[in-house]
Amino acid sequence: MNGNDDGFYYLRGIPVPETPLPDQNPQPWQKTEVVGRPLPRVDAYERVSGNAIYPSDIVLPNMLYAAVLRCPHPHAIVGKIDTSAAERMPGVRAVITGSSPEADFSWPYSPEMKTKLFNPHCRFEGEEVAAVAADTIYQAWDAVRAVSVNYNILAFVSDEAKALATDAPSVHAGGNKLKIDRYSRGDVEQGFADADVVLEETYRSECELHTPTESHGCVARWDGDHLSIWQSTQGVYSIQATVAKIMDLPLSKVRVIGHYMGGGFGSKLGADKFTIIAAVLAKITARPVKLFMTREETLIAAGNRPPVSMRLKAGVKRDGTLTTLDFSAVGTGGAYPAGGTSLVDWLIRDLYLCPNVRTETTDVYVNAGPARAFRAPGHPQCSWALEQMLDALAERIGMDPLDLRLKNIPSYSQARPGNPPYVSTGLRECITEGAKVFGWHEARKKTAEPTAGSHIRRGVGMASALWIGGGGGPPSTIVVKLFSDGSVSLNMGASDIGTGTKTVMAMVVSEELGVKPDVIQIENADTGTTQYATPSGGSKTVPTESPAVRAAAIHVKQQLLALAAVDLKTDESSLTLIGDAVVSQADPERQIRIRDISGLKKRGLIIGVGYRGPNPEGKVINPFAAQFCEVEVNTLTGEVKVIRFLGAHDSGRVMDRLTFDNQVFGGITMGIGLGLTEARILDRNQTGKMVNRNWHDYKIPTAMDVPANIISLPIETDNREANTTGTKGLGEPVTIPTAGAIANAVYNAVGVRITGTPINPLQLCSALALLRKEE
Amino acid sequence: MMPEFTYIRAKSLKDAFSHLSGEGARIHAGGTDILGCMRDKIFDVKSVVSISGLNDLKGIRETGEGLHIGALVTLTEIAENPAVNGRYPALAQGAASASSPQLRNQGTIGGNLCQKPRCWYYRGEFHCLRKGGDRCFAVAGENHYHCILGGEGCYIVHPSDTAPALIAYGAAVHIEGRKGKRSIPIENLFVLPSQDVTRETVLEPGEIVTEILLPPPAKQMKSSYRKVRARRSWDFAVAGVALALQLKGDIVSSARIVLSGAAPIPWRSKEAEDSITGKILDTANARKTGAAAVSGAQPLEHNGYKIQLFRGIIEEALITISAA
Amino acid sequence: MSEDRDEKGCGGRGEECGRGMTRRNFLASLGVGAIAIAASGNPAAEKEASAAVIKSGEALEINLQINGHAHRLLVEPRWSLLHVLREELGFTGTKEGCERGECGACTVLIDNIPRYACMTLAVEAEGKEITTLEGLMHGEKLGAVQQAFVEHDALQCGYCTPGQIMAVEGLLRKKPDPSLDEIRTGVSGNLCRCGAYVNIFKAAKKAGQLKRGGVL
Ligand SMILES: Cc1cc2nc3c(=O)[nH]c(=O)nc-3n(C[C@H](O)[C@H](O)[C@H](O)COP(=O)(O)OP(=O)(O)OC[C@H]3O[C@@H](n4cnc5c(N)ncnc54)[C@H](O)[C@@H]3O)c2cc1C
Ligand code: FES
Ligand code: FES
């Protein structure tokens, strides 16, 4: 097709930004042409047609299927294992256990704590004991069931509160206390003395499970000594590093591919034990091996958001000035060091202006599956406590909860040394603009009116938030290729975990080069063919990758202009790219079409390389948020129905309005799960086994549990100082304030505070009955 | 993962009976429950006898006796059937509130009545009483969703969302086996743990439910099914109530009140029925009826909330039906 | 507390290990007539034809009608339709999320009605018209529901998406102009952990419009 005439390749006539000289930083974008628009995903076609091959879809010639035998007890020593029956079964090609020499690898649960791959001392239900590869997945499981194991069953502890008791069974020699972190500033006692109102409350956030729709797993294949792994992952390079290290292979011999993946939410940031197991089985059998966890396995052994019990005591003056926050928490990341309390006090430390703050968090071991980073680690738990407390304080001093928050908005990070300022904080606008669009004041007035007769009550609530990360930063390397006809290929290591990374980056290329996003070829998430990238997590992918993409595109432009300058016999600094031609600004008659540039024709290709530069020193880049919701509570049954939601989010520049809004909807949906339906339940008094290990008993929200009315309200702050695209992260802040906002709305509706997640009829019905009795 | 089994596609009821006589043989109707049980290896299944092709068990038809619903009629067909919606709305509501659309498209009414309990100990890797073990793990365990009425030794709740309405309407179940046919009131289909902890129905091995017969509803009957769940779709009843009330003016002349999520069988609450019969259908009496229903409740450690919940849901259901 | 216990596998209750699939003798157990009739897709005739007994560990040749084409293959009794579609036939547009009827990722249409392929034995699908995501395509062109999903960004990771699309397709085949409530109910058997529900509702509405406007 002729790109020049019908505009196939180029958005004709649409200006692209100035090209900075090679040693210059690009100017911030002014008015953008592509960035910011609601653009359907560039890979939507593959995803809705079934053409996208996810790792779990892969079927290689001659491939075997593997299954893992997992310890059925929360705490046991593995004794004799008899695999002979399994080995004799039809279709079985390999059985490995802790005594198989081929499987003699160590596994780093944390940098300090390594165990064997098949750990003879199983500390949680689901720890790996043996594995099988067979011709069909059915045969693999037949064989797993035929392996007989002698377990020496040990006493267990499931409850983080009980883990610290002196007579509690020890998960590890040395006791169950993993660590205590303390933080303080100011003088908390003085803070209480200064306060007009002091409140204290305990809160609990239950263990939440990631449960991405595609389960965790991989396909492994050896070509001689070269290992290829297709894994459902958020970061191919992190898997490569771990596998190479554990198996003592050069990085160049480990290729990890993860073009598509079906959700991770933090549970797929790195390699898994199954990656190594699949590689070992593939080596032994000299055949490709597919190993995916069953849904049940993912629920017991693929990470979780740590449960935490919190206590918060807070003081406030009548005018709404917070005087003090005193917080303590006990949480658990399960049986191995896994950040059971990490960041669980961050919002206490940093969200609201408060001179006197003290936190103490205790991370303990219990006999349960290890935690993994889960969408905004620590934050939703902390928000659950803090935001409910703020509402309670506001009520006591007779202030609108919104005004109390507005009274205490910081412009700098109080918790970081030196109190560095934020590059931008849209917190105030998130609250005020959000309230306006939501109709907060009208809604509050309405819910305050008496509802005679009806047992259905309405309530509205809000909560605000920040996310500790979201600034992104180096490293990132991007390659953009310009072909001789002016069409473009983008090559990056980052995974698109459903957030629209590919689309956003294509828009950046499009903005800089004028090429239509849908004709950009994108190569990503493959250690064999794409650049180094850190895993997609921490809400940093857009602010990390997009400036590097921009730099790579600019690098292409610079070279293009230089080549054109030769043909046009002029100085490249006077040239500019317009449509598919390079044009002299001084003399617009002097121009050359890209496809005619002789230097490009000769080379066939221009390669632009972009690197992510550093973030500004002494400044903090955090996204901010406020969410508002309206609920309906059935006072006879304790059912809560979420009627509507609004998420006002300051994440800097909106790149793609469609994927931006979608993140907001998704974060709120997940927050509804934390707030209303989800909790892992362990048989704590008898066996320590997880009882709700399926998607029926572990209840994530369905289409009936979310409101159809969710408004996404972007608050675009000026972040040109942060990076060259002016972006901050979004994926995590969207789920932080949700559960707290719901709890506040429920309180507003019925005057009952539910301090432990989830607010389901089980809890609320009894609380409402108690309230009726009191009345 | 599914273990091996022998598959038999029955070509007639008689064919099915003969294959079902063997040990470890189970009926497959829609398969939505039995396949899950087999995958989780709750019990050993040697052979699966599929009756899904038996057209005689399909279809809803009306005769002078009432409405006949074949055992293979799907929950979706019931929920959308005009006759059911018009005259037996509680059954339509029950069927529509069960599981998910896809499962309702596949799951049959026969299977719904004969499905296995959803207790997470029974379904999980726990060798419990009902599976021939020596204890019920719910007694000292995580008994949030377990029963508050009728538990003895075992504390499951009955999972069916259609059974309460069928009992409220006084339906009959037609059963056929090698030895012949019988028909019993559906109320008598279910078995309490105190009677036999290893079974949920009175069906003998090899017997098949062929049909449900709903008697013509009396005039002036009002009925409904209301269900509370922990999640708004794809979830069993935490508490449910089917009502079938006969009204004379304001006065309830007779009542059937059947609870789901309360007991190991769909639980007909005579206490609640007595409480409202002969009374005006108002808020005060609705409240009393709710209280009466749970007067004999014996909650476990984590399910005491169900007492309040049943009081609330019964009160609400009665108020709603009075306004309808 | 400490006790020793011998156990088999993760389930704890060991059972007899089957003999595995022999892939022989299948002809003996196979109603030859069943194939011919199934291929003609006449469900009424199915009843008389199928008297099959397939022993555990043996395989039966069946004929599956998928997206308008007949597929003849050997299956074990225990194989789910999902397994056959994905691992045996390469229809990876049907996803696997749970294998226990609890997520909807495996939704396909069976005789135009949405069902879970994971809860359907392959042998039970014989003689029925099976439609997968691939069957909604018109050559390389997206079907109406697929187009609407793209336009309204009704997906994130995309893994639940094929199932959502099939659920919406099934809904629209039955109810061309569904209300919001009907749409929600229609996709209430399809989990989306990414939480794209709000956009899925919009896409379903739009898909209905497209279809009523003649887009297939
Ligand atoms: C995730 C999930 C959620 C669910 N949620 C609900 C819910 O909320 N409410 C609810 O009521 N149900 C629920 N169910 C259960 C499902 O709706 C029922 O299982 C369905 O109606 C069963 O019908 P079926 O034909 O598929 O049964 P099958 O699986 O075929 O059979 C179920 C049992 O009944 C026996 N059986 C079947 N038909 C007959 C017959 N005619 N005569 C004698 N015995 C027979 C079988 O041998 C088997 O033991 C749920 C199931 C799942 C998997
Ligand atoms: S895979 Fe079939 S419903 Fe989840
Ligand atoms: S798009 Fe990821 S689960 Fe729905």
Short mmCIF file of N, CA, C and O and ligand atoms in Angstrom, two decimals, chain A residues 696, chain B residues 26-35 43 51 57 71-72 75 94 97-100 103-104 106-116 118 159-162 203 207-210 227 229 234-237, chain C residues 100-102 119, ligand 1:
data_model
loop_
_atom_site.label_atom_id
_atom_site.label_comp_id
_atom_site.label_asym_id
_atom_site.label_seq_id
_atom_site.Cartn_x
_atom_site.Cartn_y
_atom_site.Cartn_z
N HIS A 696 -15.19 -21.16 44.15
CA HIS A 696 -16.55 -21.05 44.66
C HIS A 696 -16.53 -20.63 46.12
O HIS A 696 -17.25 -19.74 46.54
N ARG B 26 -22.61 -44.44 39.14
CA ARG B 26 -23.31 -43.20 39.48
C ARG B 26 -24.02 -42.64 38.26
O ARG B 26 -23.55 -42.81 37.13
N ILE B 27 -25.10 -41.94 38.54
CA ILE B 27 -25.86 -41.32 37.46
C ILE B 27 -25.21 -40.00 37.05
O ILE B 27 -24.78 -39.22 37.90
N HIS B 28 -25.14 -39.79 35.76
CA HIS B 28 -24.73 -38.49 35.22
C HIS B 28 -25.93 -37.92 34.48
O HIS B 28 -26.40 -38.49 33.50
N ALA B 29 -26.44 -36.80 34.99
CA ALA B 29 -27.55 -36.13 34.29
C ALA B 29 -26.93 -34.97 33.52
O ALA B 29 -26.45 -35.14 32.41
N GLY B 30 -26.88 -33.79 34.14
CA GLY B 30 -26.16 -32.68 33.51
C GLY B 30 -24.66 -32.80 33.76
O GLY B 30 -23.84 -32.28 33.00
N GLY B 31 -24.33 -33.44 34.86
CA GLY B 31 -22.93 -33.66 35.19
C GLY B 31 -22.27 -32.56 36.00
O GLY B 31 -21.12 -32.70 36.43
N THR B 32 -22.99 -31.48 36.26
CA THR B 32 -22.32 -30.33 36.89
C THR B 32 -21.87 -30.62 38.32
O THR B 32 -20.95 -30.00 38.82
N ASP B 33 -22.54 -31.55 38.95
CA ASP B 33 -22.16 -31.86 40.33
C ASP B 33 -21.33 -33.14 40.38
O ASP B 33 -20.27 -33.16 41.02
N ILE B 34 -21.78 -34.16 39.68
CA ILE B 34 -21.08 -35.44 39.81
C ILE B 34 -19.64 -35.33 39.31
O ILE B 34 -18.71 -35.90 39.89
N LEU B 35 -19.42 -34.58 38.25
CA LEU B 35 -18.05 -34.48 37.71
C LEU B 35 -17.13 -33.78 38.72
O LEU B 35 -15.98 -34.17 38.89
N PHE B 43 -15.78 -39.57 46.54
CA PHE B 43 -16.10 -40.99 46.67
C PHE B 43 -15.59 -41.69 45.41
O PHE B 43 -15.32 -41.04 44.40
N ILE B 51 -27.53 -40.50 31.74
CA ILE B 51 -28.94 -40.57 31.33
C ILE B 51 -29.32 -39.35 30.50
O ILE B 51 -30.49 -39.13 30.21
N LEU B 57 -37.27 -38.24 29.89
CA LEU B 57 -37.14 -37.50 31.14
C LEU B 57 -37.05 -35.99 30.91
O LEU B 57 -36.74 -35.23 31.79
N ALA B 71 -37.16 -35.10 35.00
CA ALA B 71 -35.94 -34.98 35.82
C ALA B 71 -34.80 -34.32 35.07
O ALA B 71 -33.91 -33.74 35.67
N LEU B 72 -34.82 -34.42 33.74
CA LEU B 72 -33.71 -33.85 32.97
C LEU B 72 -33.96 -32.40 32.52
O LEU B 72 -33.17 -31.83 31.78
N LEU B 75 -32.30 -26.24 34.85
CA LEU B 75 -32.73 -25.15 35.74
C LEU B 75 -33.12 -23.93 34.92
O LEU B 75 -34.05 -23.21 35.27
N GLY B 94 -36.15 -19.88 42.62
CA GLY B 94 -35.13 -20.79 43.15
C GLY B 94 -34.20 -21.25 42.06
O GLY B 94 -32.97 -21.19 42.19
N SER B 97 -31.90 -18.59 40.84
CA SER B 97 -30.90 -18.10 41.79
C SER B 97 -29.78 -19.11 42.01
O SER B 97 -28.83 -18.85 42.73
N ALA B 98 -29.90 -20.28 41.39
CA ALA B 98 -28.88 -21.31 41.60
C ALA B 98 -27.66 -21.06 40.71
O ALA B 98 -27.79 -20.61 39.57
N SER B 99 -26.52 -21.33 41.24
CA SER B 99 -25.25 -21.34 40.52
C SER B 99 -25.09 -20.22 39.49
O SER B 99 -25.32 -19.06 39.81
N SER B 100 -24.73 -20.55 38.27
CA SER B 100 -24.45 -19.53 37.26
C SER B 100 -25.24 -19.88 35.99
O SER B 100 -25.72 -21.00 35.85
N LEU B 103 -24.16 -23.08 34.30
CA LEU B 103 -24.49 -24.29 35.06
C LEU B 103 -25.99 -24.54 35.05
O LEU B 103 -26.45 -25.67 35.02
N ARG B 104 -26.76 -23.48 35.03
CA ARG B 104 -28.22 -23.65 34.96
C ARG B 104 -28.63 -24.19 33.60
O ARG B 104 -29.63 -24.87 33.47
N GLN B 106 -27.13 -26.36 32.05
CA GLN B 106 -26.68 -27.75 31.98
C GLN B 106 -27.25 -28.58 33.12
O GLN B 106 -27.58 -29.75 32.94
N GLY B 107 -27.32 -27.99 34.30
CA GLY B 107 -27.76 -28.72 35.49
C GLY B 107 -29.26 -28.99 35.42
O GLY B 107 -30.05 -28.16 35.00
N THR B 108 -29.63 -30.18 35.85
CA THR B 108 -31.02 -30.59 35.77
C THR B 108 -31.68 -30.51 37.14
O THR B 108 -31.01 -30.46 38.17
N ILE B 109 -33.01 -30.56 37.11
CA ILE B 109 -33.74 -30.53 38.38
C ILE B 109 -33.50 -31.81 39.17
O ILE B 109 -33.33 -31.77 40.39
N GLY B 110 -33.42 -32.95 38.46
CA GLY B 110 -33.14 -34.20 39.16
C GLY B 110 -31.79 -34.14 39.86
O GLY B 110 -31.65 -34.51 41.02
N GLY B 111 -30.81 -33.66 39.13
CA GLY B 111 -29.47 -33.53 39.70
C GLY B 111 -29.43 -32.52 40.82
O GLY B 111 -28.71 -32.67 41.80
N ASN B 112 -30.23 -31.49 40.68
CA ASN B 112 -30.24 -30.46 41.72
C ASN B 112 -30.75 -31.02 43.04
O ASN B 112 -30.25 -30.68 44.10
N LEU B 113 -31.74 -31.91 42.96
CA LEU B 113 -32.30 -32.48 44.18
C LEU B 113 -31.36 -33.53 44.77
O LEU B 113 -31.33 -33.75 45.98
N CYS B 114 -30.60 -34.19 43.89
CA CYS B 114 -29.76 -35.30 44.35
C CYS B 114 -28.29 -34.91 44.49
O CYS B 114 -27.44 -35.77 44.71
N GLN B 115 -28.00 -33.63 44.34
CA GLN B 115 -26.60 -33.21 44.42
C GLN B 115 -26.03 -33.44 45.82
O GLN B 115 -26.75 -33.53 46.80
N LYS B 116 -24.72 -33.50 45.86
CA LYS B 116 -24.01 -33.75 47.12
C LYS B 116 -23.81 -32.44 47.88
O LYS B 116 -23.75 -31.37 47.27
N ARG B 118 -22.27 -29.28 49.96
CA ARG B 118 -21.14 -28.42 49.62
C ARG B 118 -20.25 -28.11 50.82
O ARG B 118 -19.41 -27.22 50.73
N PRO B 159 -27.81 -28.19 49.81
CA PRO B 159 -27.41 -27.16 48.83
C PRO B 159 -28.50 -26.71 47.86
O PRO B 159 -28.33 -25.70 47.19
N SER B 160 -29.58 -27.43 47.75
CA SER B 160 -30.51 -27.16 46.65
C SER B 160 -31.31 -25.88 46.84
O SER B 160 -31.86 -25.62 47.92
N ASP B 161 -31.40 -25.12 45.77
CA ASP B 161 -32.23 -23.92 45.77
C ASP B 161 -33.62 -24.18 45.21
O ASP B 161 -34.47 -23.31 45.23
N THR B 162 -33.82 -25.38 44.67
CA THR B 162 -35.16 -25.65 44.13
C THR B 162 -36.00 -26.44 45.12
O THR B 162 -37.22 -26.34 45.12
N LEU B 203 -33.27 -42.50 48.01
CA LEU B 203 -33.13 -43.30 46.80
C LEU B 203 -32.29 -44.54 47.09
O LEU B 203 -31.23 -44.46 47.71
N GLU B 207 -31.89 -46.46 41.73
CA GLU B 207 -33.14 -45.75 41.50
C GLU B 207 -32.90 -44.39 40.86
O GLU B 207 -31.90 -43.73 41.14
N ILE B 208 -33.81 -44.01 40.03
CA ILE B 208 -33.68 -42.75 39.30
C ILE B 208 -34.92 -41.90 39.53
O ILE B 208 -36.04 -42.41 39.49
N VAL B 209 -34.70 -40.63 39.79
CA VAL B 209 -35.82 -39.69 39.83
C VAL B 209 -36.22 -39.44 38.38
O VAL B 209 -35.39 -39.07 37.56
N THR B 210 -37.49 -39.66 38.07
CA THR B 210 -37.90 -39.48 36.68
C THR B 210 -38.67 -38.20 36.47
O THR B 210 -38.66 -37.62 35.39
N LYS B 227 -33.19 -15.57 48.65
CA LYS B 227 -31.92 -16.21 48.99
C LYS B 227 -30.88 -15.14 49.33
O LYS B 227 -30.74 -14.17 48.61
N ARG B 229 -26.82 -14.65 49.87
CA ARG B 229 -25.56 -15.34 49.66
C ARG B 229 -24.40 -14.39 49.95
O ARG B 229 -24.59 -13.19 50.04
N TRP B 234 -23.46 -17.24 41.55
CA TRP B 234 -22.60 -18.40 41.65
C TRP B 234 -22.38 -18.82 43.08
O TRP B 234 -21.31 -19.23 43.45
N ASP B 235 -23.37 -18.68 43.90
CA ASP B 235 -23.15 -18.95 45.31
C ASP B 235 -24.38 -19.64 45.89
O ASP B 235 -25.50 -19.31 45.54
N PHE B 236 -24.14 -20.59 46.75
CA PHE B 236 -25.24 -21.28 47.43
C PHE B 236 -25.86 -20.35 48.47
O PHE B 236 -25.30 -19.31 48.81
N ALA B 237 -27.00 -20.77 48.99
CA ALA B 237 -27.68 -19.94 49.96
C ALA B 237 -26.94 -19.97 51.29
O ALA B 237 -26.65 -21.03 51.83
N ARG C 100 -13.37 -26.51 37.09
CA ARG C 100 -14.38 -27.00 38.02
C ARG C 100 -15.65 -26.17 37.99
O ARG C 100 -16.37 -26.09 38.99
N GLY C 101 -15.92 -25.54 36.88
CA GLY C 101 -17.19 -24.84 36.74
C GLY C 101 -17.30 -23.59 37.59
O GLY C 101 -18.40 -23.20 37.96
N GLU C 102 -16.17 -22.96 37.86
CA GLU C 102 -16.20 -21.83 38.77
C GLU C 102 -15.63 -20.55 38.20
O GLU C 102 -15.38 -19.60 38.95
N MET C 119 -16.89 -28.72 32.40
CA MET C 119 -17.86 -29.55 33.11
C MET C 119 -18.66 -30.41 32.14
O MET C 119 -19.72 -30.91 32.48
C1 LIG D 1 -19.78 -23.84 41.12
C2 LIG D 1 -21.15 -24.40 41.38
C3 LIG D 1 -22.11 -23.62 42.01
C4 LIG D 1 -23.38 -24.11 42.25
N1 LIG D 1 -24.30 -23.32 42.87
C5 LIG D 1 -25.54 -23.82 43.16
C6 LIG D 1 -26.51 -23.06 43.84
O1 LIG D 1 -26.29 -21.91 44.17
N2 LIG D 1 -27.71 -23.63 44.12
C7 LIG D 1 -28.01 -24.91 43.76
O2 LIG D 1 -29.11 -25.35 44.03
N3 LIG D 1 -27.11 -25.65 43.11
C8 LIG D 1 -25.89 -25.14 42.81
N4 LIG D 1 -24.97 -25.91 42.15
C9 LIG D 1 -25.29 -27.26 41.85
C10 LIG D 1 -25.88 -27.43 40.44
O3 LIG D 1 -26.79 -26.47 40.16
C11 LIG D 1 -26.57 -28.64 40.52
O4 LIG D 1 -25.52 -29.46 40.69
C12 LIG D 1 -27.31 -29.05 39.28
O5 LIG D 1 -28.67 -28.75 39.26
C13 LIG D 1 -27.18 -30.50 39.25
O6 LIG D 1 -27.73 -31.00 38.11
P1 LIG D 1 -26.91 -31.96 37.16
O7 LIG D 1 -27.90 -32.49 36.22
O8 LIG D 1 -25.76 -31.29 36.60
O9 LIG D 1 -26.46 -33.08 38.19
P2 LIG D 1 -25.41 -34.24 38.02
O10 LIG D 1 -24.06 -33.74 38.34
O11 LIG D 1 -25.59 -34.94 36.77
O12 LIG D 1 -25.90 -35.15 39.23
C14 LIG D 1 -25.85 -34.70 40.57
C15 LIG D 1 -26.10 -35.88 41.50
O13 LIG D 1 -27.42 -36.33 41.40
C16 LIG D 1 -27.52 -37.63 40.91
N5 LIG D 1 -28.61 -37.60 39.94
C17 LIG D 1 -28.70 -36.80 38.87
N6 LIG D 1 -29.87 -36.98 38.24
C18 LIG D 1 -30.52 -37.90 38.93
C19 LIG D 1 -31.80 -38.51 38.80
N7 LIG D 1 -32.62 -38.18 37.81
N8 LIG D 1 -32.15 -39.44 39.69
C20 LIG D 1 -31.34 -39.78 40.69
N9 LIG D 1 -30.14 -39.25 40.88
C21 LIG D 1 -29.73 -38.31 40.02
C22 LIG D 1 -26.17 -37.93 40.34
O14 LIG D 1 -25.83 -39.25 40.44
C23 LIG D 1 -25.27 -37.07 41.18
O15 LIG D 1 -24.92 -37.71 42.35
C24 LIG D 1 -23.69 -25.43 41.86
C25 LIG D 1 -22.74 -26.23 41.22
C26 LIG D 1 -21.47 -25.72 40.97
C27 LIG D 1 -20.48 -26.58 40.27
#
